[in-house]
Amino acid sequence: MRVFVTGASGWIGSAVVPVLIGAGHQVAGLARSDASAATLASAGAEVVRGTLDDLDVLRGAAAASEGVIHLAFKHDIAFSGDFRGAAEADRVSVQAIGEALAGTGRPFVIASGTPAEPGRVATEGDGHGLDPAQAAGPQARAATSEWVLSLASRGVRSSVVRLPRSVHGEGDPGFIAALVRIARDRGVAGYFGDGTNRWPAVHRLDAAHLFHLALEEAPAGSTLHAVADEGVPLRDIAEVLSRRLNLPVAPVSPEDAAEHFAWLAPVLAADQPASSTLTRELMGWQPTLPGLIGDLDKGHYFG
């Protein structure tokens, strides 16, 4: 099928696009820069020039496609402190795409994040029933996912693939890479509190295969978890960083976390394990790539 992919040249998209093309799909990818356009063209994808703010471009590309995978998000402004603005731009762009697909029966797959459920492992059944008018912070993006799931009642085979805190692999620009930089800058491999808080994780190539499965097979209204490691304790991560960087490992108190970890402190402060049992049963998805600790031990984060 012809598939329109936003975020096609990003960390996840650059893994999803080759998987789709390898499976025989024709990919049209959104590109906001010459560099992104060149990356997509070299991968064998058609280039659609535009940004998440170009709603007519999004509507037209969605209408001309037989399926859409939405991976783009304004991470640059979100990480600079304007998560509300990034979430609002995401909501508006997603609604433009969804309206273009209404009544077609075509698949619409979007990326979101696994929820945190205090005291237990989050499942695909958690994090629903959000009121978009009341959602703030990270919940604002989750509320957009809820709207996409509601498109199942409007003739769209919609699904949400929730990604864990760590989507790792060679070239990872995300949270684990940030922890490596912080350890180097501070001269210590620190972990939050007692180090028992857990991050779910997945290799980005395993995640890419789940997006492909969702496009082709996910029932309308499905919530899927791209989780391989249910929960990796922060201390385990710090111990690998300590060994690889030849640095001491030490706890960082909650009171000192904001100074030590900067913008990453709130993410580290929550215990966030998540399960993918229901996804594996529904989709037959089985991660095959190394887990987070095994991937860290391969050494590419420390080059």
GROMACS .gro file of C-alpha atoms in nm:
model
  303
    1MET     CA    1   0.000   0.000   0.000
    2ARG     CA    2   0.097   0.366  -0.030
    3VAL     CA    3   0.186   0.482   0.323
    4PHE     CA    4   0.229   0.841   0.438
    5VAL     CA    5   0.476   0.867   0.728
    6THR     CA    6   0.537   1.176   0.938
    7GLY     CA    7   0.865   1.188   1.128
    8ALA     CA    8   0.998   0.958   0.858
    9SER     CA    9   1.359   1.073   0.892
   10GLY     CA   10   1.362   1.075   1.274
   11TRP     CA   11   1.494   0.820   1.521
   12ILE     CA   12   1.195   0.585   1.490
   13GLY     CA   13   1.092   0.679   1.137
   14SER     CA   14   1.433   0.605   0.990
   15ALA     CA   15   1.387   0.247   1.112
   16VAL     CA   16   1.020   0.219   1.010
   17VAL     CA   17   1.066   0.340   0.650
   18PRO     CA   18   1.311   0.062   0.543
   19VAL     CA   19   1.089  -0.200   0.707
   20LEU     CA   20   0.787  -0.078   0.510
   21ILE     CA   21   0.975  -0.055   0.182
   22GLY     CA   22   1.125  -0.399   0.242
   23ALA     CA   23   0.771  -0.535   0.285
   24GLY     CA   24   0.670  -0.396  -0.054
   25HIS     CA   25   0.495  -0.076   0.053
   26GLN     CA   26   0.539   0.259  -0.119
   27VAL     CA   27   0.636   0.525   0.135
   28ALA     CA   28   0.580   0.900   0.116
   29GLY     CA   29   0.759   1.076   0.401
   30LEU     CA   30   0.710   1.424   0.541
   31ALA     CA   31   1.030   1.630   0.530
   32ARG     CA   32   1.071   1.975   0.681
   33SER     CA   33   1.432   2.030   0.567
   34ASP     CA   34   1.662   1.960   0.275
   35ALA     CA   35   1.859   1.719   0.492
   36SER     CA   36   1.547   1.522   0.582
   37ALA     CA   37   1.439   1.517   0.218
   38ALA     CA   38   1.778   1.382   0.111
   39THR     CA   39   1.764   1.111   0.380
   40LEU     CA   40   1.421   0.998   0.265
   41ALA     CA   41   1.511   1.001  -0.102
   42SER     CA   42   1.822   0.791  -0.036
   43ALA     CA   43   1.605   0.539   0.152
   44GLY     CA   44   1.378   0.503  -0.151
   45ALA     CA   45   1.085   0.707  -0.020
   46GLU     CA   46   0.887   0.979  -0.193
   47VAL     CA   47   0.939   1.320  -0.034
   48VAL     CA   48   0.647   1.534   0.085
   49ARG     CA   49   0.780   1.876   0.182
   50GLY     CA   50   0.616   2.039   0.482
   51THR     CA   51   0.588   2.054   0.860
   52LEU     CA   52   0.328   1.963   1.120
   53ASP     CA   53   0.194   2.316   1.086
   54ASP     CA   54   0.114   2.270   0.715
   55LEU     CA   55  -0.231   2.124   0.766
   56ASP     CA   56  -0.332   2.129   0.400
   57VAL     CA   57  -0.019   1.932   0.314
   58LEU     CA   58  -0.103   1.676   0.582
   59ARG     CA   59  -0.464   1.643   0.467
   60GLY     CA   60  -0.362   1.604   0.104
   61ALA     CA   61  -0.090   1.347   0.174
   62ALA     CA   62  -0.322   1.146   0.399
   63ALA     CA   63  -0.605   1.150   0.145
   64ALA     CA   64  -0.366   1.032  -0.127
   65SER     CA   65  -0.243   0.739   0.082
   66GLU     CA   66  -0.382   0.400   0.176
   67GLY     CA   67  -0.247   0.424   0.531
   68VAL     CA   68  -0.074   0.673   0.762
   69ILE     CA   69   0.186   0.633   1.037
   70HIS     CA   70   0.230   0.945   1.250
   71LEU     CA   71   0.567   0.960   1.429
   72ALA     CA   72   0.649   1.332   1.420
   73PHE     CA   73   0.646   1.544   1.734
   74LYS     CA   74   0.803   1.881   1.807
   75HIS     CA   75   1.061   1.743   2.048
   76ASP     CA   76   1.280   2.050   2.004
   77ILE     CA   77   1.029   2.288   2.160
   78ALA     CA   78   0.904   2.026   2.408
   79PHE     CA   79   1.253   1.978   2.552
   80SER     CA   80   1.309   2.355   2.561
   81GLY     CA   81   1.017   2.389   2.803
   82ASP     CA   82   0.711   2.430   2.581
   83PHE     CA   83   0.556   2.083   2.601
   84ARG     CA   84   0.211   2.239   2.590
   85GLY     CA   85   0.290   2.400   2.254
   86ALA     CA   86   0.433   2.076   2.116
   87ALA     CA   87   0.131   1.879   2.232
   88GLU     CA   88  -0.109   2.131   2.083
   89ALA     CA   89   0.068   2.122   1.747
   90ASP     CA   90   0.050   1.742   1.760
   91ARG     CA   91  -0.324   1.747   1.835
   92VAL     CA   92  -0.404   1.982   1.548
   93SER     CA   93  -0.194   1.789   1.296
   94VAL     CA   94  -0.337   1.453   1.404
   95GLN     CA   95  -0.692   1.584   1.372
   96ALA     CA   96  -0.620   1.710   1.020
   97ILE     CA   97  -0.496   1.365   0.919
   98GLY     CA   98  -0.779   1.185   1.097
   99GLU     CA   99  -1.047   1.396   0.931
  100ALA     CA  100  -0.895   1.318   0.591
  101LEU     CA  101  -0.915   0.944   0.664
  102ALA     CA  102  -1.265   0.937   0.815
  103GLY     CA  103  -1.493   0.684   0.645
  104THR     CA  104  -1.216   0.524   0.438
  105GLY     CA  105  -1.145   0.216   0.648
  106ARG     CA  106  -0.774   0.290   0.609
  107PRO     CA  107  -0.518   0.235   0.886
  108PHE     CA  108  -0.397   0.529   1.095
  109VAL     CA  109  -0.118   0.443   1.340
  110ILE     CA  110   0.030   0.697   1.579
  111ALA     CA  111   0.309   0.690   1.837
  112SER     CA  112   0.252   0.771   2.201
  113GLY     CA  113   0.413   0.679   2.534
  114THR     CA  114   0.350   0.406   2.789
  115PRO     CA  115   0.164   0.533   3.098
  116ALA     CA  116   0.296   0.528   3.454
  117GLU     CA  117   0.073   0.345   3.703
  118PRO     CA  118   0.194   0.398   4.061
  119GLY     CA  119   0.270   0.073   4.237
  120ARG     CA  120   0.217  -0.163   3.943
  121VAL     CA  121   0.309  -0.249   3.587
  122ALA     CA  122   0.113  -0.051   3.326
  123THR     CA  123  -0.078  -0.246   3.061
  124GLU     CA  124  -0.243  -0.163   2.732
  125GLY     CA  125  -0.570  -0.118   2.922
  126ASP     CA  126  -0.435   0.170   3.131
  127GLY     CA  127  -0.429   0.541   3.051
  128HIS     CA  128  -0.765   0.562   2.879
  129GLY     CA  129  -1.072   0.776   2.943
  130LEU     CA  130  -0.883   1.106   2.946
  131ASP     CA  131  -1.082   1.426   2.904
  132PRO     CA  132  -0.893   1.633   2.642
  133ALA     CA  133  -1.022   1.952   2.801
  134GLN     CA  134  -0.863   1.858   3.134
  135ALA     CA  135  -0.543   1.694   3.010
  136ALA     CA  136  -0.219   1.879   3.075
  137GLY     CA  137   0.151   1.800   3.053
  138PRO     CA  138   0.226   1.450   2.917
  139GLN     CA  139  -0.145   1.366   2.943
  140ALA     CA  140  -0.216   1.616   2.665
  141ARG     CA  141  -0.040   1.388   2.416
  142ALA     CA  142  -0.219   1.086   2.559
  143ALA     CA  143  -0.551   1.267   2.509
  144THR     CA  144  -0.465   1.303   2.139
  145SER     CA  145  -0.413   0.928   2.127
  146GLU     CA  146  -0.758   0.878   2.276
  147TRP     CA  147  -0.906   1.090   1.998
  148VAL     CA  148  -0.731   0.874   1.739
  149LEU     CA  149  -0.872   0.559   1.897
  150SER     CA  150  -1.220   0.713   1.877
  151LEU     CA  151  -1.182   0.727   1.498
  152ALA     CA  152  -1.258   0.355   1.499
  153SER     CA  153  -1.624   0.456   1.521
  154ARG     CA  154  -1.581   0.681   1.217
  155GLY     CA  155  -1.451   0.428   0.970
  156VAL     CA  156  -1.077   0.448   1.041
  157ARG     CA  157  -0.869   0.145   1.141
  158SER     CA  158  -0.691   0.348   1.406
  159SER     CA  159  -0.431   0.222   1.651
  160VAL     CA  160  -0.181   0.366   1.896
  161VAL     CA  161   0.168   0.222   1.949
  162ARG     CA  162   0.294   0.330   2.289
  163LEU     CA  163   0.670   0.357   2.315
  164PRO     CA  164   0.864   0.309   2.639
  165ARG     CA  165   1.101   0.564   2.797
  166SER     CA  166   1.402   0.410   2.625
  167VAL     CA  167   1.393   0.329   2.255
  168HIS     CA  168   1.756   0.228   2.224
  169GLY     CA  169   2.002   0.132   1.955
  170GLU     CA  170   2.312   0.264   1.782
  171GLY     CA  171   2.277   0.637   1.720
  172ASP     CA  172   2.015   0.684   1.997
  173PRO     CA  173   1.973   1.059   2.063
  174GLY     CA  174   1.735   1.011   2.356
  175PHE     CA  175   1.729   0.961   2.731
  176ILE     CA  176   2.010   0.703   2.755
  177ALA     CA  177   2.244   0.919   2.548
  178ALA     CA  178   2.156   1.209   2.780
  179LEU     CA  179   2.244   0.999   3.085
  180VAL     CA  180   2.582   0.917   2.930
  181ARG     CA  181   2.652   1.288   2.872
  182ILE     CA  182   2.546   1.378   3.226
  183ALA     CA  183   2.770   1.108   3.374
  184ARG     CA  184   3.068   1.236   3.176
  185ASP     CA  185   2.998   1.598   3.268
  186ARG     CA  186   2.946   1.523   3.638
  187GLY     CA  187   3.223   1.267   3.673
  188VAL     CA  188   2.987   1.015   3.833
  189ALA     CA  189   2.735   0.761   3.706
  190GLY     CA  190   2.442   0.875   3.915
  191TYR     CA  191   2.104   0.715   3.969
  192PHE     CA  192   1.791   0.872   4.116
  193GLY     CA  193   1.715   0.794   4.481
  194ASP     CA  194   1.771   0.430   4.568
  195GLY     CA  195   1.794   0.328   4.202
  196THR     CA  196   1.491   0.100   4.207
  197ASN     CA  197   1.277   0.313   3.973
  198ARG     CA  198   1.233   0.122   3.647
  199TRP     CA  199   1.227   0.219   3.280
  200PRO     CA  200   1.060   0.003   3.016
  201ALA     CA  201   1.268  -0.028   2.701
  202VAL     CA  202   1.274  -0.156   2.343
  203HIS     CA  203   1.525  -0.169   2.061
  204ARG     CA  204   1.416   0.070   1.788
  205LEU     CA  205   1.421  -0.205   1.521
  206ASP     CA  206   1.182  -0.416   1.726
  207ALA     CA  207   0.962  -0.107   1.764
  208ALA     CA  208   0.973  -0.050   1.388
  209HIS     CA  209   0.841  -0.399   1.325
  210LEU     CA  210   0.548  -0.339   1.558
  211PHE     CA  211   0.453  -0.022   1.366
  212HIS     CA  212   0.460  -0.232   1.048
  213LEU     CA  213   0.238  -0.497   1.207
  214ALA     CA  214  -0.003  -0.232   1.333
  215LEU     CA  215  -0.032  -0.081   0.985
  216GLU     CA  216  -0.115  -0.414   0.826
  217GLU     CA  217  -0.308  -0.599   1.095
  218ALA     CA  218  -0.409  -0.402   1.407
  219PRO     CA  219  -0.784  -0.407   1.471
  220ALA     CA  220  -0.955  -0.068   1.480
  221GLY     CA  221  -0.920   0.099   1.817
  222SER     CA  222  -0.616  -0.101   1.929
  223THR     CA  223  -0.367   0.013   2.191
  224LEU     CA  224  -0.030  -0.160   2.156
  225HIS     CA  225   0.281  -0.152   2.374
  226ALA     CA  226   0.622  -0.167   2.203
  227VAL     CA  227   0.789  -0.293   2.521
  228ALA     CA  228   1.065  -0.555   2.531
  229ASP     CA  229   1.215  -0.488   2.878
  230GLU     CA  230   0.928  -0.446   3.124
  231GLY     CA  231   1.136  -0.240   3.363
  232VAL     CA  232   1.512  -0.185   3.388
  233PRO     CA  233   1.618  -0.045   3.730
  234LEU     CA  234   1.800   0.287   3.707
  235ARG     CA  235   2.082   0.152   3.919
  236ASP     CA  236   2.146  -0.123   3.663
  237ILE     CA  237   2.181   0.142   3.393
  238ALA     CA  238   2.416   0.349   3.610
  239GLU     CA  239   2.635   0.048   3.681
  240VAL     CA  240   2.692  -0.012   3.310
  241LEU     CA  241   2.774   0.357   3.263
  242SER     CA  242   3.016   0.336   3.557
  243ARG     CA  243   3.195   0.037   3.409
  244ARG     CA  244   3.209   0.170   3.054
  245LEU     CA  245   3.314   0.525   3.150
  246ASN     CA  246   3.541   0.422   3.439
  247LEU     CA  247   3.348   0.644   3.679
  248PRO     CA  248   3.217   0.589   4.030
  249VAL     CA  249   2.851   0.501   4.067
  250ALA     CA  250   2.648   0.689   4.329
  251PRO     CA  251   2.292   0.776   4.431
  252VAL     CA  252   2.154   1.124   4.372
  253SER     CA  253   1.898   1.235   4.628
  254PRO     CA  254   1.559   1.358   4.509
  255GLU     CA  255   1.651   1.700   4.651
  256ASP     CA  256   1.963   1.720   4.432
  257ALA     CA  257   1.817   1.552   4.123
  258ALA     CA  258   1.709   1.871   3.942
  259GLU     CA  259   2.060   2.014   3.966
  260HIS     CA  260   2.232   1.688   3.873
  261PHE     CA  261   2.002   1.557   3.598
  262ALA     CA  262   1.851   1.890   3.481
  263TRP     CA  263   1.547   1.839   3.251
  264LEU     CA  264   1.573   1.462   3.285
  265ALA     CA  265   1.506   1.461   3.661
  266PRO     CA  266   1.123   1.440   3.639
  267VAL     CA  267   1.147   1.142   3.406
  268LEU     CA  268   1.381   0.960   3.643
  269ALA     CA  269   1.162   1.035   3.944
  270ALA     CA  270   0.884   0.794   3.849
  271ASP     CA  271   0.876   0.415   3.858
  272GLN     CA  272   0.732   0.338   3.512
  273PRO     CA  273   0.736  -0.034   3.426
  274ALA     CA  274   0.506  -0.144   3.145
  275SER     CA  275   0.396  -0.475   2.998
  276SER     CA  276   0.340  -0.581   2.638
  277THR     CA  277   0.171  -0.914   2.711
  278LEU     CA  278  -0.158  -0.820   2.544
  279THR     CA  279   0.023  -0.680   2.239
  280ARG     CA  280   0.223  -0.998   2.192
  281GLU     CA  281  -0.090  -1.209   2.218
  282LEU     CA  282  -0.289  -0.990   1.979
  283MET     CA  283  -0.024  -0.918   1.716
  284GLY     CA  284   0.219  -1.207   1.748
  285TRP     CA  285   0.497  -0.953   1.801
  286GLN     CA  286   0.816  -1.091   1.952
  287PRO     CA  287   1.117  -0.864   2.016
  288THR     CA  288   1.441  -1.025   1.898
  289LEU     CA  289   1.705  -0.753   1.942
  290PRO     CA  290   1.920  -0.701   2.254
  291GLY     CA  291   1.758  -0.557   2.565
  292LEU     CA  292   1.870  -0.223   2.707
  293ILE     CA  293   2.151  -0.355   2.929
  294GLY     CA  294   2.281  -0.582   2.653
  295ASP     CA  295   2.272  -0.296   2.406
  296LEU     CA  296   2.458  -0.067   2.646
  297ASP     CA  297   2.724  -0.333   2.690
  298LYS     CA  298   2.787  -0.339   2.315
  299GLY     CA  299   2.968  -0.008   2.365
  300HIS     CA  300   2.829   0.215   2.091
  301TYR     CA  301   2.688   0.465   2.342
  302PHE     CA  302   3.040   0.539   2.464
  303GLY     CA  303   3.230   0.603   2.143
   0.00000   0.00000   0.00000
